[in-house]
XYZ file of C-alpha atoms in Angstrom:
714
model
C -52.330 -19.984 -9.898
C -55.260 -21.591 -11.735
C -55.457 -20.915 -15.364
C -59.259 -20.111 -16.598
C -59.839 -21.330 -20.170
C -60.465 -17.840 -22.023
C -61.627 -17.849 -26.239
C -59.502 -15.917 -28.574
C -60.069 -15.326 -32.340
C -56.717 -14.337 -33.550
C -57.223 -12.585 -36.876
C -60.470 -10.303 -35.277
C -59.181 -7.001 -35.832
C -58.727 -4.690 -33.181
C -61.283 -1.871 -33.880
C -63.757 -4.819 -34.965
C -63.640 -6.234 -31.129
C -64.396 -2.608 -29.731
C -67.094 -2.316 -31.773
C -69.193 -5.242 -30.815
C -68.647 -4.716 -27.271
C -71.721 -5.609 -25.747
C -73.116 -5.536 -21.918
C -76.929 -6.361 -20.224
C -78.134 -5.772 -16.547
C -78.990 -9.198 -14.672
C -81.514 -10.204 -12.360
C -81.998 -10.853 -8.393
C -82.986 -9.888 -5.412
C -82.609 -5.891 -3.861
C -80.466 -5.848 -0.939
C -79.197 -2.375 -0.671
C -76.777 -1.116 2.138
C -78.719 0.691 5.011
C -78.286 4.220 5.336
C -76.454 5.429 8.288
C -75.991 8.567 10.072
C -75.029 11.347 7.457
C -71.214 12.244 8.366
C -69.594 16.148 7.638
C -68.470 16.045 4.150
C -67.387 19.188 2.453
C -68.814 19.261 -1.021
C -66.035 20.651 -3.759
C -67.710 21.091 -6.760
C -64.407 21.448 -8.265
C -63.096 18.693 -9.983
C -59.769 18.072 -8.631
C -60.963 17.664 -5.356
C -58.703 20.272 -4.354
C -60.933 22.828 -2.766
C -61.674 22.488 1.185
C -61.736 19.485 2.705
C -58.831 17.504 0.640
C -56.193 16.061 2.950
C -52.834 14.466 2.729
C -51.883 10.704 3.620
C -51.043 11.791 7.198
C -54.425 13.309 8.214
C -56.725 10.154 7.190
C -57.617 8.413 9.853
C -57.360 4.538 10.223
C -54.425 4.538 7.107
C -52.373 1.635 6.336
C -48.797 2.459 6.656
C -48.047 5.192 3.783
C -45.231 4.694 1.618
C -45.488 7.449 -0.931
C -42.813 7.037 -3.804
C -39.876 8.745 -3.919
C -38.271 11.299 -6.446
C -38.513 9.700 -9.545
C -34.475 9.824 -10.017
C -33.655 7.927 -7.110
C -36.456 5.345 -7.604
C -37.455 5.191 -11.659
C -39.653 1.509 -10.449
C -40.971 1.585 -7.272
C -40.000 -1.090 -4.391
C -41.604 -4.161 -4.350
C -41.833 -4.473 -8.123
C -39.750 -6.370 -10.200
C -38.083 -4.874 -12.418
C -35.545 -6.572 -14.875
C -32.014 -6.416 -14.592
C -31.283 -7.213 -17.970
C -32.659 -7.640 -21.692
C -31.700 -11.549 -21.252
C -34.023 -11.393 -18.531
C -36.738 -9.214 -20.266
C -37.002 -11.830 -23.013
C -36.844 -14.473 -20.865
C -39.915 -13.370 -19.199
C -41.852 -13.003 -22.645
C -40.829 -16.554 -23.643
C -41.627 -18.326 -20.449
C -45.174 -16.660 -20.349
C -45.557 -17.425 -23.949
C -44.381 -21.262 -23.484
C -47.516 -22.551 -22.379
C -49.810 -20.566 -24.711
C -48.086 -21.643 -28.414
C -49.606 -24.070 -30.103
C -50.518 -25.030 -33.934
C -51.928 -21.504 -34.518
C -49.103 -19.506 -32.846
C -50.119 -17.276 -29.940
C -53.830 -16.557 -31.381
C -56.165 -18.440 -33.945
C -58.348 -21.441 -34.467
C -59.595 -23.317 -31.383
C -57.573 -21.711 -28.898
C -58.098 -21.242 -25.140
C -55.840 -18.413 -23.146
C -55.530 -17.976 -19.513
C -56.046 -14.946 -17.676
C -52.450 -13.513 -18.308
C -53.444 -12.802 -21.708
C -55.092 -9.420 -21.643
C -54.280 -7.617 -24.714
C -54.583 -9.677 -27.263
C -58.013 -7.668 -28.454
C -57.546 -4.451 -26.922
C -60.020 -2.256 -27.203
C -59.533 0.877 -29.642
C -58.314 3.897 -28.504
C -61.235 6.170 -27.172
C -63.652 3.192 -27.278
C -64.890 3.575 -23.671
C -62.952 7.240 -23.151
C -66.613 6.055 -22.423
C -64.903 9.418 -21.475
C -64.694 16.586 -17.980
C -65.249 20.466 -16.280
C -64.079 22.762 -18.849
C -60.039 22.894 -19.799
C -58.764 26.583 -19.245
C -57.328 28.092 -22.550
C -55.394 31.414 -22.332
C -57.416 33.839 -24.850
C -57.148 37.538 -23.721
C -59.889 38.096 -21.514
C -60.495 34.025 -21.103
C -63.947 34.084 -22.725
C -63.296 31.050 -24.450
C -64.237 27.094 -23.348
C -62.205 24.403 -24.062
C -62.046 20.685 -24.115
C -64.380 19.413 -21.436
C -61.540 17.772 -19.246
C -62.275 15.668 -16.127
C -59.699 17.108 -13.952
C -58.640 20.422 -13.349
C -55.143 21.235 -14.539
C -54.701 17.798 -16.697
C -55.709 18.500 -20.396
C -57.083 15.803 -23.085
C -56.964 15.531 -26.401
C -59.966 16.438 -28.806
C -61.044 16.550 -32.237
C -61.340 20.342 -32.371
C -59.168 23.119 -29.973
C -58.853 26.269 -29.872
C -57.414 29.942 -27.959
C -59.808 31.937 -28.723
C -58.134 33.245 -31.918
C -58.213 30.190 -34.412
C -59.836 26.848 -33.992
C -57.960 23.543 -34.889
C -59.619 20.359 -36.032
C -59.148 17.426 -38.126
C -61.732 17.118 -41.187
C -61.220 14.862 -44.631
C -57.751 13.515 -43.594
C -56.489 17.122 -43.308
C -55.968 19.660 -40.470
C -57.820 23.260 -40.354
C -57.426 26.224 -39.143
C -60.176 28.656 -39.021
C -59.500 32.016 -38.468
C -62.197 33.293 -35.740
C -62.451 36.466 -36.649
C -62.883 36.460 -40.482
C -64.635 32.710 -39.906
C -62.768 31.536 -42.782
C -60.072 28.378 -43.083
C -57.039 29.917 -43.820
C -54.587 26.990 -43.284
C -54.595 23.643 -44.132
C -52.315 20.668 -43.762
C -52.523 16.865 -45.234
C -52.212 14.332 -42.451
C -50.542 10.804 -42.866
C -52.443 8.726 -45.287
C -52.771 5.738 -42.382
C -54.128 8.233 -39.928
C -57.073 7.308 -38.282
C -59.425 9.085 -35.097
C -56.672 12.023 -34.942
C -56.719 14.024 -32.047
C -54.976 17.391 -31.156
C -53.396 19.008 -27.760
C -52.473 22.595 -28.355
C -50.106 24.852 -26.145
C -49.735 28.308 -27.454
C -48.811 27.906 -31.122
C -47.820 24.450 -30.686
C -50.093 21.461 -31.813
C -49.539 17.912 -31.245
C -51.956 15.311 -33.657
C -52.203 11.925 -32.356
C -52.945 9.684 -35.180
C -53.529 5.597 -35.174
C -53.046 3.548 -38.507
C -52.008 0.475 -39.517
C -49.240 -1.121 -41.612
C -49.789 -3.046 -44.361
C -50.010 -7.069 -43.464
C -46.659 -8.498 -44.313
C -46.736 -11.337 -47.304
C -45.727 -14.293 -46.621
C -46.953 -16.830 -49.397
C -50.116 -19.142 -49.882
C -48.755 -21.635 -47.347
C -48.313 -19.636 -44.317
C -50.965 -17.495 -42.652
C -49.305 -15.289 -39.954
C -50.165 -13.824 -36.940
C -50.952 -10.592 -38.443
C -53.377 -10.884 -41.127
C -54.859 -6.942 -40.448
C -51.539 -5.367 -40.261
C -49.556 -4.173 -36.643
C -50.761 -0.942 -35.323
C -48.937 2.603 -35.885
C -49.038 5.401 -33.802
C -47.951 8.244 -34.968
C -46.969 11.851 -33.110
C -46.714 14.920 -35.589
C -45.586 18.737 -34.235
C -47.445 21.029 -35.975
C -46.351 24.929 -35.501
C -48.971 27.447 -35.818
C -47.554 30.674 -35.236
C -48.661 31.323 -38.789
C -51.999 29.911 -38.653
C -52.050 30.259 -42.944
C -49.187 28.258 -42.998
C -49.148 25.366 -40.075
C -45.770 24.076 -40.696
C -44.945 20.113 -39.480
C -41.601 20.746 -37.545
C -40.648 16.818 -37.250
C -43.065 13.683 -36.163
C -42.175 10.403 -35.071
C -43.669 6.891 -35.274
C -43.975 4.064 -33.306
C -45.376 0.508 -32.610
C -48.698 0.025 -30.778
C -52.248 1.347 -30.378
C -52.719 4.779 -29.074
C -54.932 4.448 -26.166
C -54.883 8.188 -24.918
C -52.472 10.974 -23.906
C -52.676 13.805 -20.795
C -51.413 17.099 -20.451
C -50.041 18.771 -17.403
C -48.989 22.011 -18.463
C -46.672 21.324 -21.372
C -45.554 17.999 -20.665
C -47.460 14.982 -22.403
C -48.029 11.759 -21.365
C -48.941 9.497 -24.194
C -50.270 5.651 -23.851
C -49.709 3.158 -26.005
C -50.188 -0.936 -25.957
C -48.004 -2.895 -28.480
C -48.399 -6.562 -29.259
C -45.275 -8.617 -30.206
C -44.752 -7.804 -34.488
C -41.976 -10.350 -35.261
C -42.932 -13.270 -34.868
C -43.813 -15.500 -38.079
C -46.059 -17.923 -36.509
C -47.778 -20.426 -38.715
C -50.959 -22.472 -39.031
C -51.796 -25.945 -40.228
C -52.505 -26.419 -43.681
C -55.312 -29.178 -43.231
C -57.567 -30.377 -40.592
C -55.167 -33.143 -39.736
C -53.568 -34.013 -36.780
C -49.959 -34.553 -38.547
C -50.596 -30.594 -40.155
C -51.121 -29.809 -36.119
C -48.116 -31.286 -34.729
C -45.720 -30.017 -37.404
C -47.105 -26.499 -37.251
C -47.082 -26.666 -33.741
C -43.118 -27.818 -33.806
C -42.135 -24.945 -35.774
C -43.947 -22.208 -33.669
C -42.227 -23.598 -30.377
C -39.385 -23.099 -32.415
C -40.028 -19.578 -33.684
C -40.990 -18.969 -30.090
C -37.317 -20.491 -29.023
C -35.315 -18.207 -31.363
C -37.291 -14.754 -30.616
C -35.145 -12.055 -30.061
C -36.269 -9.054 -27.864
C -36.863 -6.999 -30.649
C -39.651 -9.334 -31.587
C -41.464 -8.428 -28.309
C -40.946 -4.711 -27.219
C -42.345 -1.609 -29.473
C -39.710 0.622 -31.761
C -40.058 4.014 -32.516
C -38.712 5.948 -35.814
C -38.297 9.522 -36.516
C -39.345 11.212 -38.970
C -38.565 14.462 -40.688
C -40.742 17.366 -41.336
C -41.664 15.509 -45.106
C -42.991 12.148 -43.183
C -39.781 10.517 -44.356
C -37.796 8.250 -41.837
C -34.657 10.267 -40.061
C -31.996 7.616 -38.721
C -32.300 4.193 -37.118
C -35.357 2.460 -35.764
C -35.196 2.037 -32.044
C -36.423 0.735 -29.289
C -39.205 2.792 -27.589
C -38.347 1.982 -23.876
C -34.901 0.504 -22.571
C -35.101 -2.669 -20.698
C -34.343 -1.150 -17.675
C -37.695 0.863 -18.254
C -39.791 -1.752 -18.368
C -41.003 -3.908 -15.248
C -43.850 -6.412 -14.691
C -46.628 -6.735 -11.998
C -46.519 -9.276 -9.126
C -49.444 -11.078 -11.221
C -48.679 -11.374 -15.180
C -50.814 -9.711 -17.092
C -50.294 -10.797 -20.439
C -47.845 -10.496 -23.390
C -48.149 -6.700 -24.420
C -46.176 -3.781 -23.356
C -47.825 -1.257 -22.140
C -46.020 1.904 -22.424
C -46.735 5.676 -21.190
C -44.028 7.881 -22.625
C -43.525 11.717 -21.938
C -42.483 14.313 -23.940
C -43.041 17.979 -24.152
C -44.989 19.722 -26.405
C -43.158 23.021 -26.925
C -40.013 21.211 -26.689
C -37.332 21.078 -29.316
C -36.854 17.352 -29.130
C -39.469 15.414 -31.554
C -38.970 12.080 -29.774
C -40.007 11.214 -26.127
C -37.958 12.454 -22.875
C -38.299 9.099 -21.294
C -40.895 6.593 -20.659
C -41.874 3.705 -18.347
C -43.160 0.407 -19.584
C -45.050 -2.922 -17.974
C -45.786 -6.403 -19.563
C -49.313 -5.961 -19.278
C -52.340 -4.658 -21.308
C -54.269 -1.678 -21.001
C -57.016 0.602 -22.300
C -58.563 3.088 -19.863
C -56.491 5.896 -18.942
C -57.101 8.440 -16.782
C -55.004 10.810 -14.859
C -54.506 13.337 -11.878
C -51.677 15.830 -11.834
C -49.613 13.663 -9.898
C -50.981 9.668 -10.967
C -52.009 8.747 -14.411
C -54.027 5.048 -14.077
C -54.129 2.561 -16.948
C -56.746 -0.431 -16.291
C -57.387 -3.370 -18.157
C -60.458 -5.523 -17.561
C -59.834 -8.378 -19.991
C -63.390 -10.470 -19.267
C -64.867 -7.254 -21.342
C -63.359 -8.125 -24.872
C -64.395 -11.695 -25.206
C -67.723 -11.749 -27.750
C -69.709 -15.108 -27.996
C -70.565 -14.589 -31.509
C -66.852 -14.986 -32.613
C -65.706 -17.465 -30.087
C -68.808 -19.809 -29.986
C -70.231 -21.205 -26.924
C -68.348 -21.989 -23.445
C -68.851 -21.711 -19.660
C -69.620 -18.339 -18.324
C -66.600 -17.077 -16.351
C -67.099 -17.118 -12.359
C -67.645 -13.940 -10.668
C -64.302 -13.944 -8.958
C -62.646 -13.971 -12.265
C -63.768 -10.968 -13.513
C -61.792 -8.257 -12.198
C -60.125 -4.894 -13.274
C -56.158 -4.601 -13.488
C -55.007 -1.019 -12.355
C -51.552 -0.297 -12.946
C -50.051 3.648 -11.663
C -47.555 5.737 -12.672
C -46.127 9.066 -11.065
C -46.044 11.927 -13.494
C -45.380 14.430 -10.781
C -41.839 15.156 -12.409
C -42.423 16.629 -15.342
C -39.490 15.297 -16.956
C -40.282 11.898 -16.362
C -42.301 8.795 -15.473
C -42.233 6.379 -13.128
C -44.118 3.067 -12.592
C -45.830 3.515 -8.934
C -47.705 -0.216 -8.607
C -50.723 -1.957 -9.996
C -53.646 -3.285 -8.231
C -56.917 -5.354 -8.564
C -60.745 -4.736 -8.094
C -63.674 -6.971 -8.662
C -65.680 -6.326 -11.670
C -65.345 -4.037 -14.600
C -65.254 -0.102 -15.022
C -67.480 1.984 -17.012
C -64.147 4.323 -17.962
C -62.305 6.650 -16.947
C -65.017 8.307 -14.742
C -64.864 5.085 -12.694
C -61.547 6.554 -11.281
C -60.404 9.094 -8.982
C -56.595 10.019 -7.300
C -55.645 11.975 -4.748
C -52.712 12.317 -2.686
C -51.891 8.537 -3.530
C -55.752 7.280 -2.819
C -57.209 6.184 -5.804
C -61.317 5.340 -5.853
C -62.827 3.131 -8.326
C -66.540 2.218 -9.187
C -66.895 -1.171 -10.212
C -69.778 -3.398 -10.902
C -69.620 -7.195 -11.028
C -71.423 -8.868 -13.898
C -71.200 -12.481 -13.797
C -71.413 -12.936 -17.592
C -72.394 -10.502 -20.447
C -74.577 -12.739 -22.091
C -76.940 -16.016 -21.522
C -78.770 -16.967 -18.673
C -77.256 -14.730 -15.280
C -78.997 -17.938 -12.960
C -78.828 -17.382 -9.234
C -75.845 -14.639 -9.722
C -76.736 -11.119 -9.666
C -74.779 -8.088 -10.759
C -74.251 -5.226 -8.521
C -71.906 -2.188 -7.688
C -69.291 -1.341 -5.096
C -66.735 1.722 -4.753
C -63.695 0.517 -3.741
C -60.464 2.755 -2.325
C -57.165 1.778 -2.875
C -53.796 3.369 -1.692
C -50.056 2.953 -2.513
C -47.836 0.291 -0.431
C -44.788 -0.995 -1.192
C -45.139 -0.991 -5.135
C -48.764 -2.207 -4.874
C -52.301 -0.884 -4.787
C -53.968 -2.258 -1.535
C -57.517 -2.370 -0.795
C -58.152 -0.091 2.720
C -62.127 0.325 2.242
C -64.901 0.138 -0.034
C -68.986 -0.150 -0.091
C -71.140 -2.786 -1.406
C -74.486 -3.824 -2.252
C -75.317 -0.713 -4.864
C -77.879 -1.041 -7.134
C -78.020 -4.853 -7.030
C -79.412 -6.230 -10.259
C -78.518 -3.123 -12.067
C -74.823 -1.701 -13.048
C -73.284 1.474 -13.430
C -73.843 4.140 -15.578
C -72.554 7.336 -14.576
C -69.782 8.245 -11.731
C -68.101 11.607 -10.694
C -65.933 12.443 -7.611
C -67.010 15.708 -6.444
C -63.663 16.500 -4.173
C -61.716 14.263 -2.309
C -64.562 13.231 0.212
C -67.881 12.400 -2.149
C -68.687 10.606 -4.751
C -71.775 10.215 -6.791
C -72.731 7.261 -8.456
C -75.594 5.846 -11.060
C -77.219 2.820 -11.348
C -79.848 1.392 -13.624
C -82.360 -1.505 -14.578
C -85.718 -0.074 -14.290
C -85.593 2.899 -12.103
C -82.357 5.036 -11.817
C -80.744 5.115 -8.088
C -78.071 8.389 -7.457
C -75.925 7.089 -4.720
C -73.905 9.554 -2.601
C -70.944 8.118 -0.820
C -69.044 10.238 1.467
C -65.260 8.633 0.672
C -63.724 10.707 3.447
C -62.724 7.874 5.366
C -60.551 5.336 2.955
C -60.790 2.924 5.380
C -64.561 3.005 5.736
C -66.557 5.000 3.028
C -70.451 5.240 3.154
C -73.629 5.889 1.775
C -75.003 8.712 3.004
C -78.161 8.961 0.646
C -80.241 7.649 -1.879
C -82.551 8.810 -4.619
C -84.967 6.860 -6.731
C -86.440 7.986 -9.883
C -87.386 6.879 -13.994
C -84.477 6.801 -16.086
C -80.633 7.412 -15.679
C -77.609 9.566 -16.282
C -74.970 8.890 -18.791
C -72.944 11.394 -17.505
C -72.897 13.536 -14.132
C -71.792 17.928 -13.886
C -71.017 19.608 -11.135
C -72.480 22.953 -11.659
C -71.581 24.386 -7.897
C -73.709 25.730 -5.249
C -74.775 21.550 -4.404
C -75.882 21.505 -8.112
C -75.684 18.301 -10.037
C -76.508 17.950 -13.879
C -77.603 14.566 -15.352
C -77.355 14.117 -19.152
C -79.273 10.560 -19.835
C -82.355 8.861 -20.733
C -85.668 8.937 -19.550
C -87.543 5.485 -18.861
C -91.050 3.728 -18.307
C -91.191 3.264 -14.656
C -92.825 -0.179 -15.185
C -89.775 -1.948 -17.389
C -87.263 0.348 -17.672
C -87.721 0.809 -21.550
C -85.656 4.143 -22.478
C -88.117 6.630 -23.777
C -85.726 9.673 -24.820
C -82.983 12.120 -23.734
C -83.446 14.205 -20.622
C -81.589 16.525 -18.682
C -81.947 16.355 -15.018
C -80.981 18.519 -12.213
C -80.207 17.528 -8.891
C -79.926 19.255 -5.478
C -77.210 17.546 -3.591
C -76.560 20.043 -1.010
C -78.399 17.709 1.764
C -75.996 14.618 1.622
C -78.461 12.499 3.254
C -81.658 13.743 0.709
C -80.360 14.308 -2.953
C -83.293 15.725 -4.806
C -84.402 16.298 -8.469
C -85.400 19.576 -8.507
C -85.867 19.643 -12.267
C -86.143 17.985 -15.581
C -86.031 18.253 -19.352
C -87.383 15.502 -21.438
C -86.597 15.641 -25.141
C -88.195 12.924 -26.805
C -86.967 9.757 -28.281
C -83.379 10.324 -29.132
C -80.016 10.496 -27.526
C -76.912 12.845 -27.380
C -73.146 12.112 -27.908
C -72.355 13.145 -23.959
C -73.904 10.003 -23.021
C -70.999 8.571 -24.279
C -68.084 10.979 -24.948
C -68.455 13.820 -22.156
C -65.989 15.660 -24.527
C -69.014 16.653 -26.079
C -70.393 18.098 -23.172
C -70.223 21.941 -22.675
C -71.052 24.057 -19.726
C -70.656 27.860 -19.816
C -70.383 29.443 -16.330
C -71.020 32.771 -17.272
C -74.254 32.434 -18.707
C -75.211 29.434 -17.125
C -75.624 27.725 -20.510
C -75.517 23.949 -21.241
C -75.095 22.964 -24.874
C -75.572 19.193 -26.197
C -75.200 17.579 -29.325
C -78.307 15.762 -30.191
C -80.213 13.600 -32.895
C -84.040 13.689 -32.011
C -86.827 11.905 -33.935
C -90.104 14.017 -33.545
C -93.336 13.990 -35.464
C -93.911 15.258 -38.911
C -97.174 16.998 -39.869
C -99.362 14.366 -41.178
C -99.814 13.731 -44.540
C -101.275 11.666 -47.347
C -99.224 8.572 -47.272
C -99.651 5.326 -49.200
C -98.127 2.277 -46.946
C -98.138 -1.655 -47.542
C -97.764 -1.798 -43.750
C -100.185 -2.433 -41.146
C -100.353 -0.482 -38.878
C -99.085 2.307 -41.136
C -96.025 4.420 -39.101
C -96.379 7.712 -38.769
C -94.251 10.114 -40.739
C -91.341 11.239 -38.888
C -88.069 13.465 -39.312
C -84.931 14.154 -37.040
C -83.234 16.796 -35.793
C -79.508 17.090 -36.046
C -77.780 19.944 -34.144
C -77.214 21.232 -31.034
C -79.557 21.807 -27.735
C -78.917 24.818 -25.748
C -79.855 24.507 -22.088
C -80.363 27.789 -19.555
C -79.997 26.528 -16.153
C -81.188 29.241 -13.457
C -80.820 28.597 -10.016
C -83.503 25.424 -9.438
C -84.567 25.238 -12.858
C -83.456 24.242 -16.369
C -84.981 24.803 -19.429
C -84.729 24.699 -23.207
C -82.939 28.221 -25.015
C -83.086 27.073 -28.316
C -81.669 24.450 -31.058
C -78.664 25.365 -33.398
C -78.787 23.220 -36.910
C -75.725 23.273 -38.969
C -77.678 22.458 -42.356
C -80.676 24.066 -43.788
C -82.674 20.955 -44.537
C -84.590 18.489 -42.925
C -82.446 15.335 -44.328
C -81.058 12.803 -42.611
C -77.570 13.667 -43.488
C -75.072 12.051 -40.631
C -73.106 15.156 -41.979
C -75.266 17.360 -39.792
C -74.699 15.490 -36.668
C -72.970 17.733 -33.961
C -69.946 16.637 -32.213
C -68.484 19.482 -30.472
C -69.425 22.901 -29.308
C -67.348 25.950 -27.935
C -67.810 29.900 -26.556
C -65.266 32.287 -28.016
C -66.659 35.685 -26.466
C -69.988 36.244 -26.961
C -70.644 33.449 -29.876
C -71.191 30.038 -29.787
C -69.471 27.141 -32.471
C -70.583 23.932 -32.854
C -68.701 21.426 -35.227
C -70.208 18.766 -37.544
C -68.330 16.584 -39.665
C -67.909 18.696 -42.330
C -68.528 22.622 -41.031
C -68.522 25.303 -38.152
C -71.531 26.728 -37.511
C -71.431 30.274 -35.517
C -74.270 31.828 -33.704
C -74.641 34.282 -30.973
C -74.427 32.652 -27.907
C -77.703 35.277 -26.861
C -80.238 34.892 -29.429
C -78.459 31.660 -31.146
C -79.236 33.592 -34.117
C -76.830 35.477 -37.085
C -75.722 32.116 -38.780
C -72.754 32.132 -39.885
C -71.197 28.223 -41.762
C -67.760 27.915 -42.545
C -67.282 24.851 -44.305
C -64.314 22.293 -43.915
C -64.044 20.347 -46.984
């Protein structure tokens, strides 16, 4: 395989690399696909696509030879893949893959270039693209409780707040807070580990799982040696909490593991956790000066370290903690050697682990797991499959790596790794595939009956002049075959010179894709034949939608930005209501523009709330509006007009073909631009609406948005 140089800065911390990801749209000719005769497609607004029109593998016309994965117990790793038959073979694989990469700066740092095999050295921080669902059902008496907005029905997703209708559980100020809904008071508090960052929650009955990420302290290797991990290794901690007595949330046990938490999914009470770990036991050195002799000595030392490395230097480990957070028992490997495989094409030196645990079980450690020598950042799951993807080129940032030749279009690809999660007791690696381009996040993916749909954009570069190469998007269909995800069909030419801003799969036979540069084409794509997906309709309007939500009855709601039709300049937050009942003629039937500002929904779908019983939509928002004119002294010319922010939640009503603003909820009484007033989540419990901000919960009536009650969380 030809090696393509790839720069890497070893000392750049993971969180910083994720925060600095940028993108741009490129210029080029418009060569959109021609519209064809509209096929008969059954529109299923349910997010699972389990309604009318769902087909099994034997019913798909023109399908490749079908090779479903057999029972997990009988086939832990799919045929045609590359499992390791011994721990020695696994170690040899790591060492062989690293042999061509090791140099004076170890496996990173300095003016080093890596090939396409290294995809995990600068992994995106957990949730960075998560990037981003229909309400997750929560058991609560009469069912008048909303839950986390999830992508697929029946697949729970972790979030910063959970409720069962009687209590609200969230994380604030480094501690778990339990709020009694009836009294609107904090009744329980539980400190979290000091190194916990970005904690998320999963709730099932009285059982709560807290998923946290932190970093170990960097080892002190003395002034003469600079280690590979100057910022410490990333670790993931799972804390199991008993909420049977809300006033006394009790830790029943926890486990700490090496690696960065990507995300998790829950089907019934079974949780699949995705962790990506880099080798932490390799004390590579670096040259002490700029001389050639120093470089040669450092490289010789590093090659010796590599040759003498042991398996435990490469693979992740776990440690069980007691109720007080103290180590309990010996450190052990997270996965056995025969649970780890590698895809047909080398995919890096990271270890991607998908571990299975029961949220309501007695055992704190994972029940089982499956691993892959590969990287991973985006996580998607149906009830049967969990997909983890990696887009290596999406992590290289010019300000930190210097000038270098921009990648060829054919080199920018996304790897997709599939795991079978149909058996609640275990997880099995199914196979891997690859598509051109990069993905916007989890909403670019869908799986049903072994068929995977992927919406992808091919952008030749993220900086500089694109030259004659123009970005465009495609919808690619893959199917499982002998340990691989094999392409069966595709539709190209979507949004030439543009990139994808939103995607939503509306059942197994229909996809909606939004691209944008100056106008917003909304494409409807018929995917009923996986060998020949086809565009059925297209709508061009100013602006774009970053999030799409099906409302049923052929209606689709888009949340995004209005834009100047002449130059594509964003003008502010908007909500658009689309009628897609005629797949050949999608129409925007109503629009509400809110002016300059944005919403967290544009990058995190969990911030969106649609309450179907009343047709209400709740959007966190930060808006800038003109204040009343006041005499001001200004030293600039022209003098800017006074503005004031709105920080809170917008409440909309969707009634048939119209969408209107019902009102606004503000967590704070003043108009100060206090970031703690930003709303992150909202939920409905009975006839009340609750909104969560940094330091408080605010409750109002659902009908009138009045009778305001504030619950401090600090």
